XYZ file of C-alpha atoms in Angstrom:
784
model
C 140.202 -26.637 -46.890
C 136.783 -27.611 -48.135
C 136.136 -29.369 -44.864
C 136.815 -26.181 -42.966
C 134.433 -24.251 -45.201
C 131.841 -26.886 -44.732
C 132.235 -26.710 -40.974
C 132.039 -22.936 -41.115
C 128.938 -23.096 -43.263
C 127.347 -25.464 -40.755
C 128.183 -23.152 -37.921
C 126.683 -20.223 -39.786
C 123.558 -22.179 -40.600
C 123.151 -23.222 -36.998
C 123.462 -19.689 -35.730
C 120.983 -18.390 -38.312
C 118.551 -21.203 -37.424
C 118.666 -20.332 -33.784
C 117.847 -16.713 -34.610
C 115.010 -17.498 -37.021
C 113.152 -19.848 -34.681
C 112.133 -17.144 -32.104
C 111.050 -14.860 -34.914
C 108.807 -17.533 -36.314
C 107.307 -18.189 -32.917
C 106.581 -14.516 -32.308
C 105.148 -14.238 -35.769
C 102.898 -17.237 -35.145
C 101.880 -15.864 -31.751
C 101.079 -12.513 -33.341
C 98.935 -14.170 -35.966
C 97.192 -16.194 -33.270
C 96.537 -13.129 -31.148
C 95.306 -11.252 -34.192
C 92.917 -14.049 -34.984
C 91.882 -14.255 -31.354
C 91.322 -10.497 -31.233
C 89.323 -10.658 -34.424
C 87.276 -13.534 -33.007
C 86.828 -11.620 -29.763
C 85.801 -8.529 -31.684
C 83.297 -10.546 -33.683
C 81.948 -12.149 -30.550
C 81.872 -8.771 -28.771
C 80.066 -7.277 -31.738
C 77.567 -10.119 -31.712
C 77.220 -9.688 -27.961
C 76.706 -5.953 -28.312
C 74.115 -6.499 -31.034
C 72.308 -8.993 -28.828
C 72.695 -6.726 -25.800
C 71.455 -3.782 -27.817
C 68.373 -5.712 -28.910
C 67.674 -6.806 -25.354
C 68.043 -3.284 -24.008
C 65.687 -1.822 -26.576
C 63.150 -4.595 -26.203
C 63.032 -4.346 -22.439
C 63.129 -0.570 -22.284
C 60.500 0.036 -24.933
C 58.324 -2.762 -23.620
C 58.960 -1.971 -19.963
C 55.731 -2.453 -18.040
C 55.985 -1.988 -14.345
C 53.834 -4.330 -12.321
C 51.361 -1.694 -11.194
C 49.096 -2.489 -8.257
C 45.374 -1.934 -8.491
C 44.596 1.430 -6.915
C 41.536 1.585 -4.674
C 39.763 4.918 -4.202
C 37.098 6.153 -1.794
C 33.999 7.893 -3.059
C 34.618 11.451 -4.309
C 33.144 14.118 -2.068
C 30.469 15.983 -4.007
C 30.031 19.656 -3.205
C 26.704 21.363 -3.920
C 24.470 23.865 -2.122
C 22.328 22.008 0.404
C 24.755 19.120 0.916
C 24.851 17.724 4.455
C 28.424 18.819 5.136
C 29.866 20.821 7.993
C 33.015 22.881 7.750
C 34.661 20.403 10.157
C 33.753 17.524 7.839
C 35.312 19.345 4.895
C 38.515 19.883 6.855
C 38.618 16.171 7.690
C 38.277 15.243 4.018
C 40.870 17.762 2.834
C 43.341 16.675 5.500
C 43.073 13.127 4.248
C 43.709 14.373 0.713
C 46.851 16.196 1.834
C 45.593 19.730 1.260
C 47.624 22.488 2.875
C 45.719 24.888 5.098
C 47.052 28.377 4.313
C 46.073 31.998 4.811
C 45.409 32.555 1.153
C 44.631 29.613 -1.134
C 46.059 30.218 -4.597
C 47.477 26.925 -5.816
C 45.935 23.464 -6.292
C 45.889 21.508 -3.054
C 45.484 24.583 -0.841
C 42.558 25.674 1.363
C 41.792 28.617 3.638
C 39.099 28.778 6.309
C 37.129 31.204 8.420
C 34.364 30.304 10.866
C 31.656 29.876 8.248
C 33.507 30.067 4.928
C 36.184 28.231 3.036
C 38.129 28.769 -0.133
C 39.922 25.897 -1.812
C 41.716 25.276 -5.056
C 40.966 21.710 -6.092
C 43.474 19.525 -7.899
C 41.225 18.009 -10.512
C 40.968 14.312 -11.326
C 40.430 11.993 -14.287
C 37.134 10.325 -13.405
C 35.773 7.499 -15.553
C 32.928 9.746 -16.684
C 35.153 12.700 -17.537
C 37.778 15.097 -16.234
C 37.223 17.318 -13.228
C 39.495 20.306 -13.722
C 41.166 22.324 -10.978
C 38.675 24.850 -9.604
C 38.848 27.818 -7.266
C 35.791 27.452 -5.029
C 34.321 29.714 -2.365
C 32.108 27.803 0.067
C 29.645 28.987 2.723
C 28.351 26.856 5.608
C 25.331 27.160 7.891
C 23.482 24.700 10.125
C 25.691 21.755 9.240
C 25.110 22.281 5.522
C 26.986 23.647 2.553
C 24.721 26.669 2.103
C 26.402 28.263 -0.909
C 29.128 27.721 -3.481
C 30.733 30.147 -5.928
C 33.454 30.008 -8.521
C 34.927 33.200 -9.893
C 32.171 35.248 -8.258
C 29.403 33.232 -9.913
C 27.141 30.615 -8.368
C 28.393 27.069 -8.814
C 26.084 24.074 -8.616
C 28.285 20.989 -8.413
C 31.943 20.115 -7.935
C 33.784 16.924 -7.069
C 36.949 16.643 -5.049
C 39.450 14.032 -6.090
C 38.828 10.721 -4.276
C 41.055 9.620 -1.432
C 43.457 6.840 -2.426
C 42.854 4.259 0.280
C 45.164 1.437 -0.782
C 46.345 -0.977 -3.417
C 46.724 -4.630 -4.274
C 50.461 -5.031 -4.618
C 52.659 -7.248 -6.825
C 54.401 -10.285 -5.406
C 57.552 -8.221 -4.791
C 55.409 -5.669 -2.940
C 56.681 -2.809 -5.090
C 54.342 0.158 -5.168
C 54.610 3.202 -7.392
C 52.604 6.028 -8.924
C 53.796 6.624 -12.483
C 54.584 10.214 -13.491
C 55.334 11.854 -16.832
C 58.464 13.967 -17.118
C 56.446 17.037 -18.101
C 54.549 16.843 -14.791
C 57.662 16.632 -12.626
C 58.671 19.896 -10.900
C 61.760 21.461 -12.429
C 63.255 21.843 -8.948
C 63.283 18.068 -8.498
C 64.968 17.433 -11.853
C 67.632 20.049 -11.135
C 68.224 18.708 -7.616
C 68.476 15.108 -8.780
C 70.922 15.893 -11.585
C 72.986 18.241 -9.427
C 73.495 15.779 -6.596
C 73.594 12.462 -8.472
C 74.926 13.147 -11.987
C 76.050 16.707 -12.705
C 77.092 15.864 -16.284
C 73.915 13.977 -17.105
C 72.922 16.107 -20.085
C 76.423 16.067 -21.638
C 77.837 12.553 -21.125
C 77.077 9.522 -23.310
C 75.727 7.242 -20.575
C 79.055 6.853 -18.786
C 80.973 9.752 -17.284
C 84.780 9.343 -17.373
C 85.072 12.505 -15.322
C 82.717 11.097 -12.702
C 84.579 7.786 -12.587
C 87.910 9.550 -12.169
C 86.534 11.779 -9.455
C 85.078 8.798 -7.567
C 88.366 6.860 -7.845
C 90.322 9.789 -6.459
C 87.905 10.163 -3.515
C 88.069 6.436 -2.779
C 91.879 6.399 -2.951
C 92.105 9.325 -0.536
C 89.659 7.675 1.851
C 91.350 4.254 1.442
C 87.909 2.714 1.153
C 84.885 2.738 -1.140
C 82.924 5.874 -0.287
C 81.728 7.115 -3.661
C 80.587 5.541 -6.899
C 80.974 6.971 -10.341
C 77.692 5.702 -11.682
C 75.610 8.018 -13.810
C 71.821 8.128 -13.569
C 71.792 6.023 -16.733
C 73.982 3.378 -15.115
C 71.791 3.388 -12.014
C 68.766 2.809 -14.196
C 70.544 -0.051 -15.995
C 71.336 -1.621 -12.631
C 67.704 -1.405 -11.509
C 66.185 -2.409 -14.832
C 68.438 -5.203 -16.017
C 71.045 -6.142 -13.430
C 71.398 -6.693 -9.711
C 72.523 -4.280 -7.026
C 75.567 -6.439 -6.141
C 78.808 -4.415 -6.046
C 80.912 -6.644 -8.285
C 83.392 -5.867 -11.050
C 81.477 -8.053 -13.522
C 78.289 -6.127 -12.939
C 80.118 -2.831 -13.301
C 81.703 -3.926 -16.585
C 78.311 -4.961 -17.927
C 76.738 -1.763 -16.717
C 78.934 0.553 -18.783
C 78.297 -0.698 -22.343
C 74.632 -1.103 -21.572
C 74.446 2.483 -20.364
C 76.151 3.690 -23.530
C 73.716 1.748 -25.698
C 70.724 3.037 -23.757
C 71.963 6.607 -24.068
C 72.540 6.091 -27.799
C 68.975 4.992 -28.508
C 66.890 7.180 -26.200
C 66.642 10.820 -25.274
C 67.783 12.124 -21.919
C 64.199 12.898 -20.942
C 63.023 9.361 -21.769
C 65.780 7.849 -19.655
C 65.199 10.306 -16.834
C 61.439 9.624 -16.813
C 62.111 5.906 -16.438
C 64.550 6.630 -13.607
C 62.043 8.875 -11.819
C 59.533 6.024 -11.795
C 61.945 3.197 -10.979
C 64.215 4.410 -8.174
C 63.699 2.933 -4.691
C 63.030 5.592 -2.048
C 61.693 3.966 1.095
C 59.943 1.134 2.876
C 56.629 0.888 4.693
C 56.387 -2.529 6.262
C 56.398 -5.003 3.369
C 55.572 -2.295 0.830
C 58.514 -0.886 -1.119
C 58.174 2.764 -2.164
C 59.415 3.204 -5.732
C 59.443 6.353 -7.828
C 59.155 9.996 -6.882
C 55.408 10.093 -7.588
C 54.608 7.740 -4.721
C 57.422 9.051 -2.508
C 55.886 12.527 -2.575
C 52.576 11.132 -1.319
C 54.291 8.867 1.190
C 56.456 11.532 2.807
C 54.468 14.745 2.254
C 50.903 13.596 1.584
C 50.952 15.665 -1.607
C 51.019 15.002 -5.354
C 54.491 15.407 -6.838
C 53.416 18.425 -8.880
C 52.740 20.413 -5.673
C 56.027 20.001 -3.818
C 58.269 22.969 -3.065
C 62.023 23.455 -3.436
C 62.986 22.142 0.011
C 60.815 19.054 -0.489
C 62.319 18.361 -3.899
C 65.798 18.589 -2.369
C 64.886 16.067 0.328
C 63.510 13.582 -2.195
C 66.600 13.917 -4.388
C 68.812 13.415 -1.364
C 67.081 10.152 -0.439
C 68.390 8.417 -3.554
C 71.812 7.907 -1.966
C 70.407 5.970 0.997
C 66.635 5.717 1.544
C 67.071 3.840 4.805
C 70.024 5.793 6.147
C 68.379 9.144 5.399
C 64.809 8.114 6.242
C 63.303 11.419 7.466
C 60.904 9.682 9.851
C 63.548 7.610 11.622
C 66.559 9.878 11.145
C 65.330 13.467 10.727
C 68.724 15.035 11.532
C 70.508 13.004 8.876
C 67.743 13.742 6.404
C 67.987 17.485 7.041
C 71.774 17.503 6.587
C 71.408 15.622 3.340
C 68.633 17.944 2.141
C 70.684 21.019 2.998
C 73.647 19.559 1.113
C 71.480 19.217 -1.992
C 70.325 22.798 -1.581
C 73.913 23.974 -1.205
C 74.901 22.193 -4.405
C 71.965 23.823 -6.193
C 73.137 27.211 -4.961
C 76.768 26.608 -5.863
C 75.844 25.470 -9.372
C 73.707 28.542 -9.914
C 70.325 26.841 -10.029
C 69.009 28.828 -7.072
C 70.099 32.119 -5.562
C 71.172 32.864 -2.000
C 67.709 34.061 -0.988
C 66.043 30.864 -2.194
C 68.711 28.812 -0.473
C 68.298 30.672 2.809
C 64.540 30.262 2.779
C 64.679 26.572 1.871
C 67.192 25.518 4.545
C 65.017 27.183 7.208
C 61.954 25.189 6.146
C 61.040 22.154 8.282
C 61.191 18.736 6.703
C 57.395 18.760 6.557
C 57.027 14.986 6.785
C 53.466 13.920 7.524
C 52.829 11.388 10.241
C 52.122 7.964 8.827
C 48.913 7.663 10.820
C 47.618 10.826 9.149
C 47.912 9.191 5.729
C 44.660 7.634 4.604
C 46.360 5.179 2.290
C 46.419 1.975 4.293
C 44.077 3.439 6.900
C 41.138 1.198 6.010
C 42.364 -2.416 6.091
C 38.964 -3.920 6.937
C 37.228 -2.109 4.095
C 40.041 -2.889 1.677
C 39.827 -6.549 2.680
C 36.160 -6.682 1.663
C 36.981 -4.912 -1.624
C 39.675 -7.494 -2.401
C 37.317 -10.370 -1.698
C 34.744 -8.977 -4.088
C 37.338 -8.216 -6.781
C 38.735 -11.740 -6.665
C 35.343 -13.070 -7.657
C 35.710 -11.343 -11.041
C 39.433 -10.769 -11.667
C 42.583 -12.867 -11.702
C 45.000 -12.182 -8.893
C 47.839 -11.386 -11.313
C 45.718 -8.752 -13.070
C 44.929 -7.106 -9.759
C 48.617 -7.006 -8.870
C 50.089 -5.828 -12.155
C 47.638 -4.156 -14.545
C 47.189 -0.833 -12.749
C 43.414 -1.200 -12.420
C 41.516 1.648 -10.758
C 38.824 0.588 -8.314
C 36.230 3.143 -7.226
C 34.418 2.282 -3.997
C 31.685 3.754 -1.821
C 33.910 4.247 1.238
C 33.090 7.547 2.971
C 36.238 8.735 4.826
C 34.184 11.173 6.912
C 31.772 8.496 8.139
C 34.668 6.099 8.679
C 36.532 8.612 10.837
C 33.451 9.229 12.986
C 32.777 5.507 13.322
C 36.355 4.827 14.400
C 36.262 7.640 16.953
C 32.984 6.376 18.399
C 34.304 2.809 18.607
C 37.661 3.603 20.198
C 36.201 6.109 22.675
C 33.267 3.816 23.506
C 35.481 0.844 24.319
C 37.702 3.027 26.472
C 34.706 4.305 28.474
C 33.394 0.786 29.033
C 36.772 -0.388 30.289
C 36.999 2.577 32.629
C 33.497 1.934 33.926
C 33.734 -1.826 34.447
C 37.437 -2.211 35.185
C 38.877 -5.714 35.088
C 35.542 -7.211 34.061
C 35.831 -5.407 30.714
C 39.427 -5.975 29.704
C 40.521 -6.935 26.181
C 37.344 -5.648 24.580
C 37.067 -5.809 20.817
C 34.546 -4.356 18.426
C 33.342 -4.117 14.869
C 31.045 -1.783 12.960
C 29.469 -1.690 9.515
C 27.804 1.470 8.198
C 25.674 1.543 5.054
C 23.345 3.848 3.176
C 19.939 2.162 3.584
C 18.655 3.802 0.410
C 21.320 2.318 -1.873
C 22.957 -0.572 -0.041
C 26.390 1.035 -0.396
C 28.803 0.287 2.415
C 30.205 3.557 3.752
C 32.582 2.296 6.422
C 33.823 -0.908 8.019
C 35.715 -1.378 11.265
C 37.333 -4.766 11.654
C 38.667 -4.350 15.173
C 39.674 -1.998 17.907
C 43.015 -1.320 16.230
C 41.386 0.175 13.180
C 44.558 0.112 11.063
C 45.490 -3.455 11.925
C 45.533 -5.632 8.803
C 44.866 -8.893 10.579
C 41.609 -10.565 11.589
C 38.619 -8.765 10.068
C 35.823 -9.196 12.610
C 33.300 -7.443 10.381
C 33.419 -10.395 7.983
C 35.048 -13.323 9.773
C 33.773 -13.044 13.351
C 30.648 -15.199 13.266
C 28.972 -14.652 16.635
C 25.498 -15.458 18.055
C 23.297 -12.465 17.225
C 20.997 -12.704 20.257
C 17.850 -10.624 20.045
C 18.822 -9.166 16.670
C 16.960 -12.177 15.241
C 13.656 -11.158 16.837
C 12.527 -8.744 14.093
C 12.539 -11.741 11.738
C 10.393 -13.733 14.176
C 7.864 -10.930 14.524
C 7.863 -10.200 10.798
C 7.080 -13.837 10.098
C 4.117 -13.583 12.508
C 2.845 -10.337 10.925
C 2.889 -12.090 7.546
C 0.800 -14.921 8.960
C -2.185 -13.129 10.446
C -0.842 -11.476 13.589
C -1.220 -7.738 14.146
C 0.829 -5.357 16.263
C -1.759 -5.599 19.074
C -2.176 -9.365 18.999
C -1.795 -10.584 22.600
C 1.180 -12.849 23.279
C 1.625 -14.984 26.358
C 4.857 -14.162 28.160
C 4.846 -17.185 30.418
C 7.270 -19.927 31.430
C 8.079 -22.261 28.567
C 9.445 -25.789 28.502
C 10.325 -27.587 25.264
C 11.540 -31.171 25.160
C 14.050 -31.725 22.362
C 14.383 -34.830 20.195
C 17.701 -35.673 21.872
C 16.072 -35.696 25.296
C 17.326 -32.263 26.353
C 14.923 -29.631 27.651
C 14.926 -26.042 26.422
C 13.689 -23.567 29.031
C 14.277 -19.952 27.977
C 14.166 -17.096 30.478
C 13.524 -13.369 30.243
C 16.470 -11.134 31.021
C 14.768 -9.943 34.237
C 13.868 -13.566 35.134
C 10.166 -12.588 35.272
C 7.087 -13.516 33.270
C 4.896 -10.614 32.119
C 1.646 -12.309 31.224
C -0.337 -11.184 28.195
C 1.449 -8.449 26.261
C 0.694 -6.953 22.830
C 3.028 -8.044 20.057
C 4.575 -4.621 19.485
C 5.468 -4.263 23.147
C 6.945 -7.758 23.360
C 9.403 -6.761 20.628
C 10.090 -3.323 22.101
C 10.874 -4.829 25.505
C 12.648 -7.820 23.928
C 10.784 -10.428 25.968
C 12.219 -13.874 25.381
C 9.283 -15.996 26.598
C 6.652 -14.379 24.393
C 9.064 -14.396 21.422
C 9.771 -18.097 21.847
C 6.085 -18.939 22.145
C 5.299 -16.900 19.060
C 8.070 -18.505 17.024
C 7.003 -22.018 17.996
C 3.430 -21.170 17.123
C 4.190 -19.999 13.576
C 6.922 -22.644 13.105
C 10.688 -22.559 12.814
C 10.488 -23.060 9.053
C 8.460 -19.856 8.739
C 11.124 -17.933 10.662
C 13.888 -19.410 8.506
C 11.972 -18.500 5.337
C 11.657 -14.934 6.595
C 15.383 -14.760 7.333
C 15.997 -15.859 3.740
C 13.656 -13.117 2.508
C 15.682 -10.621 4.527
C 18.880 -11.719 2.787
C 20.453 -14.288 5.132
C 21.962 -17.039 2.967
C 24.107 -19.002 5.414
C 22.999 -22.434 6.692
C 20.480 -22.127 9.541
C 19.794 -24.914 12.025
C 16.051 -25.300 12.819
C 16.433 -25.458 16.589
C 14.173 -23.555 19.010
C 17.211 -21.619 20.258
C 17.238 -19.941 16.832
C 14.256 -17.856 18.025
C 16.426 -16.145 20.656
C 19.515 -15.638 18.526
C 21.694 -18.722 18.866
C 22.401 -18.432 15.140
C 25.864 -17.043 14.425
C 26.329 -14.257 11.894
C 28.964 -11.661 11.054
C 28.339 -7.911 11.356
C 28.313 -7.628 7.544
C 25.621 -10.310 7.320
C 23.550 -8.579 9.997
C 23.873 -5.322 8.063
C 22.540 -7.043 4.948
C 19.576 -8.405 6.899
C 18.668 -5.049 8.449
C 19.245 -3.325 5.128
C 16.147 -5.078 3.777
C 14.106 -3.906 6.758
C 15.306 -0.321 6.386
C 14.637 -0.398 2.610
C 10.935 -1.226 3.061
C 11.266 -4.885 2.153
C 13.528 -4.414 -0.861
C 16.492 -6.736 -0.656
C 19.651 -5.163 -2.052
C 23.091 -6.774 -1.845
C 25.590 -4.644 0.046
C 28.002 -2.917 -2.349
C 31.556 -1.771 -1.679
C 32.634 -1.296 -5.326
C 31.050 1.119 -7.753
C 33.261 0.647 -10.805
C 36.546 -0.792 -12.042
C 38.538 0.763 -14.900
C 41.841 -0.006 -16.560
C 44.878 2.219 -16.066
C 43.656 4.502 -18.864
C 40.235 5.068 -17.346
C 38.259 2.725 -19.609
C 35.426 1.027 -17.766
C 35.915 -2.703 -17.225
C 33.036 -3.523 -14.929
C 30.317 -1.741 -13.043
C 28.597 -2.878 -9.864
C 25.124 -1.428 -10.330
C 22.378 -0.907 -7.823
C 20.374 -4.132 -7.518
C 17.036 -4.409 -5.783
C 14.307 -7.016 -5.402
C 11.272 -6.804 -3.152
C 11.185 -9.962 -1.064
C 8.912 -8.814 1.776
C 5.546 -7.026 1.291
C 5.714 -3.352 2.159
C 2.681 -3.522 4.495
C 4.337 -6.111 6.741
C 7.664 -4.249 6.806
C 5.823 -1.045 7.701
C 4.323 -2.681 10.768
C 7.722 -4.041 11.788
C 9.338 -0.615 11.384
C 6.704 0.801 13.761
C 7.584 -1.770 16.409
C 11.318 -1.249 15.917
C 10.890 2.490 16.398
C 9.121 1.694 19.614
C 12.265 -0.200 20.677
C 13.990 3.184 20.637
C 11.072 5.185 22.050
C 10.241 3.105 25.084
C 12.028 -0.228 24.758
C 15.525 -1.562 25.283
C 17.151 1.149 23.121
C 15.572 4.180 24.772
C 19.029 5.378 25.870
C 19.607 6.755 22.358
C 17.128 9.613 22.851
C 19.035 10.846 25.858
C 21.730 11.804 23.323
C 19.892 12.212 20.023
C 16.984 14.443 18.962
C 13.568 12.795 19.207
C 12.826 13.872 15.631
C 15.389 11.352 14.354
C 12.757 8.585 14.440
C 15.396 5.873 14.463
C 14.483 2.192 14.405
C 16.609 -0.657 15.666
C 17.122 -3.625 17.935
C 19.465 -4.467 20.773
C 21.023 -7.903 20.987
C 22.732 -9.849 23.771
C 23.864 -13.426 23.299
C 23.746 -16.197 25.897
C 25.737 -15.426 29.079
C 26.322 -11.877 27.759
C 29.197 -12.925 25.534
C 28.179 -10.578 22.720
C 26.783 -7.050 22.757
C 24.937 -5.985 19.580
C 22.936 -3.102 18.237
C 21.577 -2.669 14.739
C 19.643 0.443 13.836
C 18.870 2.855 11.039
C 17.819 6.403 10.295
C 16.853 8.025 7.010
C 20.313 7.798 5.436
C 22.441 5.699 7.782
C 22.297 2.107 8.926
C 24.894 0.915 11.424
C 25.550 -2.455 13.036
C 27.797 -2.567 16.094
C 29.235 -5.647 17.775
C 31.280 -5.665 20.983
C 32.813 -8.687 22.637
C 35.973 -10.609 23.376
C 37.987 -12.827 21.108
C 38.274 -15.389 23.917
C 34.442 -15.467 24.141
C 34.366 -14.600 27.840
C 31.196 -12.964 29.292
C 30.762 -9.188 29.276
C 29.590 -7.029 32.183
C 27.072 -5.251 29.915
C 24.270 -6.048 27.481
C 23.543 -4.799 23.990
C 21.903 -1.672 25.358
C 24.754 -1.054 27.799
C 27.553 -1.485 25.231
C 26.948 -1.602 21.496
C 24.031 0.845 21.684
C 26.315 3.415 23.340
C 28.839 3.193 20.506
C 26.059 3.344 17.892
C 24.557 6.417 19.531
C 27.920 8.203 19.727
C 28.459 7.583 16.024
C 25.009 8.863 15.051
C 25.452 11.915 17.262
C 28.597 12.830 15.339
C 27.159 11.821 11.948
C 23.939 13.881 12.290
C 21.903 11.708 9.913
C 18.524 12.555 8.427
C 15.327 11.352 10.178
C 13.683 8.111 9.165
C 10.466 8.991 7.310
C 8.706 5.915 5.974
C 5.699 6.356 3.657
C 2.732 4.258 4.700
C 1.811 1.781 1.938
C -1.582 1.847 0.305
C -2.935 -1.065 2.325
C -2.160 0.428 5.779
C -4.639 2.205 8.074
C -3.790 3.940 11.348
C -6.329 3.275 14.077
C -6.697 4.408 17.662
C -6.691 1.435 20.004
C -6.672 0.865 23.714
C -3.125 0.224 24.842
C -4.134 -2.413 27.388
C -6.665 -4.486 25.432
C -5.847 -3.706 21.806
C -9.517 -2.886 21.130
C -10.574 0.075 18.989
C -10.704 3.305 20.942
C -10.833 7.053 20.522
C -7.912 9.453 20.531
C -9.589 11.269 23.408
C -9.718 8.166 25.574
C -7.155 7.611 28.251
C -4.565 5.007 27.244
C -5.359 5.308 23.535
C -2.491 4.876 21.097
C -2.403 5.045 17.327
C -1.211 1.840 15.638
C -0.926 0.839 11.980
C -2.964 -2.117 10.722
C -3.121 -3.931 7.448
C -6.430 -3.093 5.841
C -8.939 -5.724 6.889
C -7.107 -6.611 10.133
C -8.810 -4.007 12.345
C -9.834 -5.178 15.831
C -13.376 -6.521 16.142
C -14.190 -4.869 19.480
C -14.235 -1.308 20.757
C -13.785 0.017 24.291
C -16.288 2.476 25.686
C -14.665 5.316 27.595
C -17.911 7.348 27.892
C -17.270 9.740 24.974
C -19.499 10.547 22.052
C -18.319 8.766 18.899
C -16.484 10.967 16.360
C -15.586 10.523 12.742
C -12.804 7.984 12.278
C -9.468 9.712 11.626
C -7.677 6.553 10.668
C -5.954 8.034 7.643
C -3.880 10.558 9.567
C -1.288 9.351 12.082
C -0.795 11.759 14.935
C 1.771 12.569 17.623
C 5.360 11.500 17.032
C 4.274 8.906 14.451
C 3.156 11.700 12.135
C 6.810 12.690 11.857
C 7.859 9.441 10.272
C 4.831 7.794 8.680
C 3.638 9.899 5.762
C 0.498 8.860 3.949
C 0.818 8.657 0.189
């Protein structure tokens, strides 16, 4: 009996053991999972703490890589300014002003035939703020004749400078930062309404939005809508990638919650407004609504209207797909959808909606935007900046660079160049194909560079011929030859022998220059040899005074490149760029004062604090008396020499001075000349170096003249230095004469260099009137 009980007890124990084992396993598994969950929670907490720290550090320390912004000179308005109403329109168009019937808001202008009213935008200049002003302007005779503000006379106002370009970060992102308080309310409403309707109520993630997106995607059986909030979109752009993966989405949500927890809605929205990608221009990526407004509408963000705000908000979904320049119909449908949502949510009424949907997109043509319109000028600015700043600072620190670029002069120069090349091609046909050109315009009184053209395609960012095209300058070198002679005892009437010349070189070669007309002209006075650009007399003169003397004079004029002392230098075999030629002629125009050409006025940091200034520098390297004599001869080039074409188009009172230049085999056409307030150097030629069917006077001079005709510069009026006397001399012999004698001309001489002999034309002698230049010379040589 005991055995049976024992067996029964064993059976019972076995059954109980079998039941207890699973319970123990489940209990152990539960404990393990609890520990694992606890460990996971700890790790998640640590991860969230780390993530939270990273989010705050990056958000609070977020510094966008801001490109250096490069500005043109500000247009100064004052009574008496040389400014036509057409010039003002050109400037305002480049600034994106709207021409309206009644100007009431900043960025608007109204015009009549002789009057204009404009409401300026204001600007933070380095030397102080220029506030928005309501100006009434009157024009007469190509001048700003009067200016009023609020019915009272105004004396000076500055327009905001044209933004001409930037120096972009390595990723080519460009943006203009905006503050939330300066963003139009219509844009904020439109953005929230179309992208994140619950933005101001959710906690960074919108469950309602996620559910709505899932339902739409399920119905469509494909991914057509995301549930991301604006905060999540910002997280994606700031911290993550744009890849559509589950891992990224899972990371995005807690990060959005943390960001929303720490920062206000306005702080997050301001970051979003500056970060979001909205378009592409070549390699440049358009980020932020501040830049997008300028890029699409040519207006500051603060000035956009309801329909424009709706278009910008609509672009967020697909900047490429809805690009209003490439796909205007898509863009309009998207804009109208945003407007409809604004109406349906009560942000605008039916009348506002109806008016907005009827409005055109209003996208400005890219070629009308001045940003990026001056690649050659911007190239020179960059080269100068890189001498003083690190490349990374230029690409990321938001520096502001203020230049001397004059958009009005640049526009006139470009028009003259493009039209001039077209006329030459029409005139000469196949012999003038593939013409290229370059131009540099400066202010001869300050050395500031006003405009630069690097090639026929003025917006092409490639080869900059103004700086990098080193071409033989031809007869542009001759003023240096004649100046060297004037400094070494020659006078303007010194006779030169224009006869055949043969020079044996050290290498056994023979140099035999020829005049352009293949003729010799015998004895000619020095001033006429320059005016007529005779090669034989110039070569003889240069050999007489010595090549080293000519090279020294070129150095005094500002030429610092290596110069080979070969006889061919005397006729322009030396290669130079248009910018270098402009520097050389700048010294001549500035009465012997050498002043380095300047493109930059000042550089400030992003807050407007001055970092560096590029001041006016001047050093007299050539005596004023000698330069004065040279200026006389160079004016004669225009009066009766190789540049006389200019006065068929320009007023004789302009008193311009200059020199034509044609290189060997007519491969280069040059003209360099100056007036009272403009100096311009023009080069025409071919990149393949083939001959041209025209000379300097037949090509470059025509472009120069067209530019000056449009520019309407002031006359050149050079004061005669103390040591200069004007004497009447016989034109043929150079002997002293009388103003009443036939063939008498009035010529300046350095005191003590008067001719020894006098011609007798049968008149009674009269008192010497040497101190008062007469005829057309009186208009430009004023005695002090």
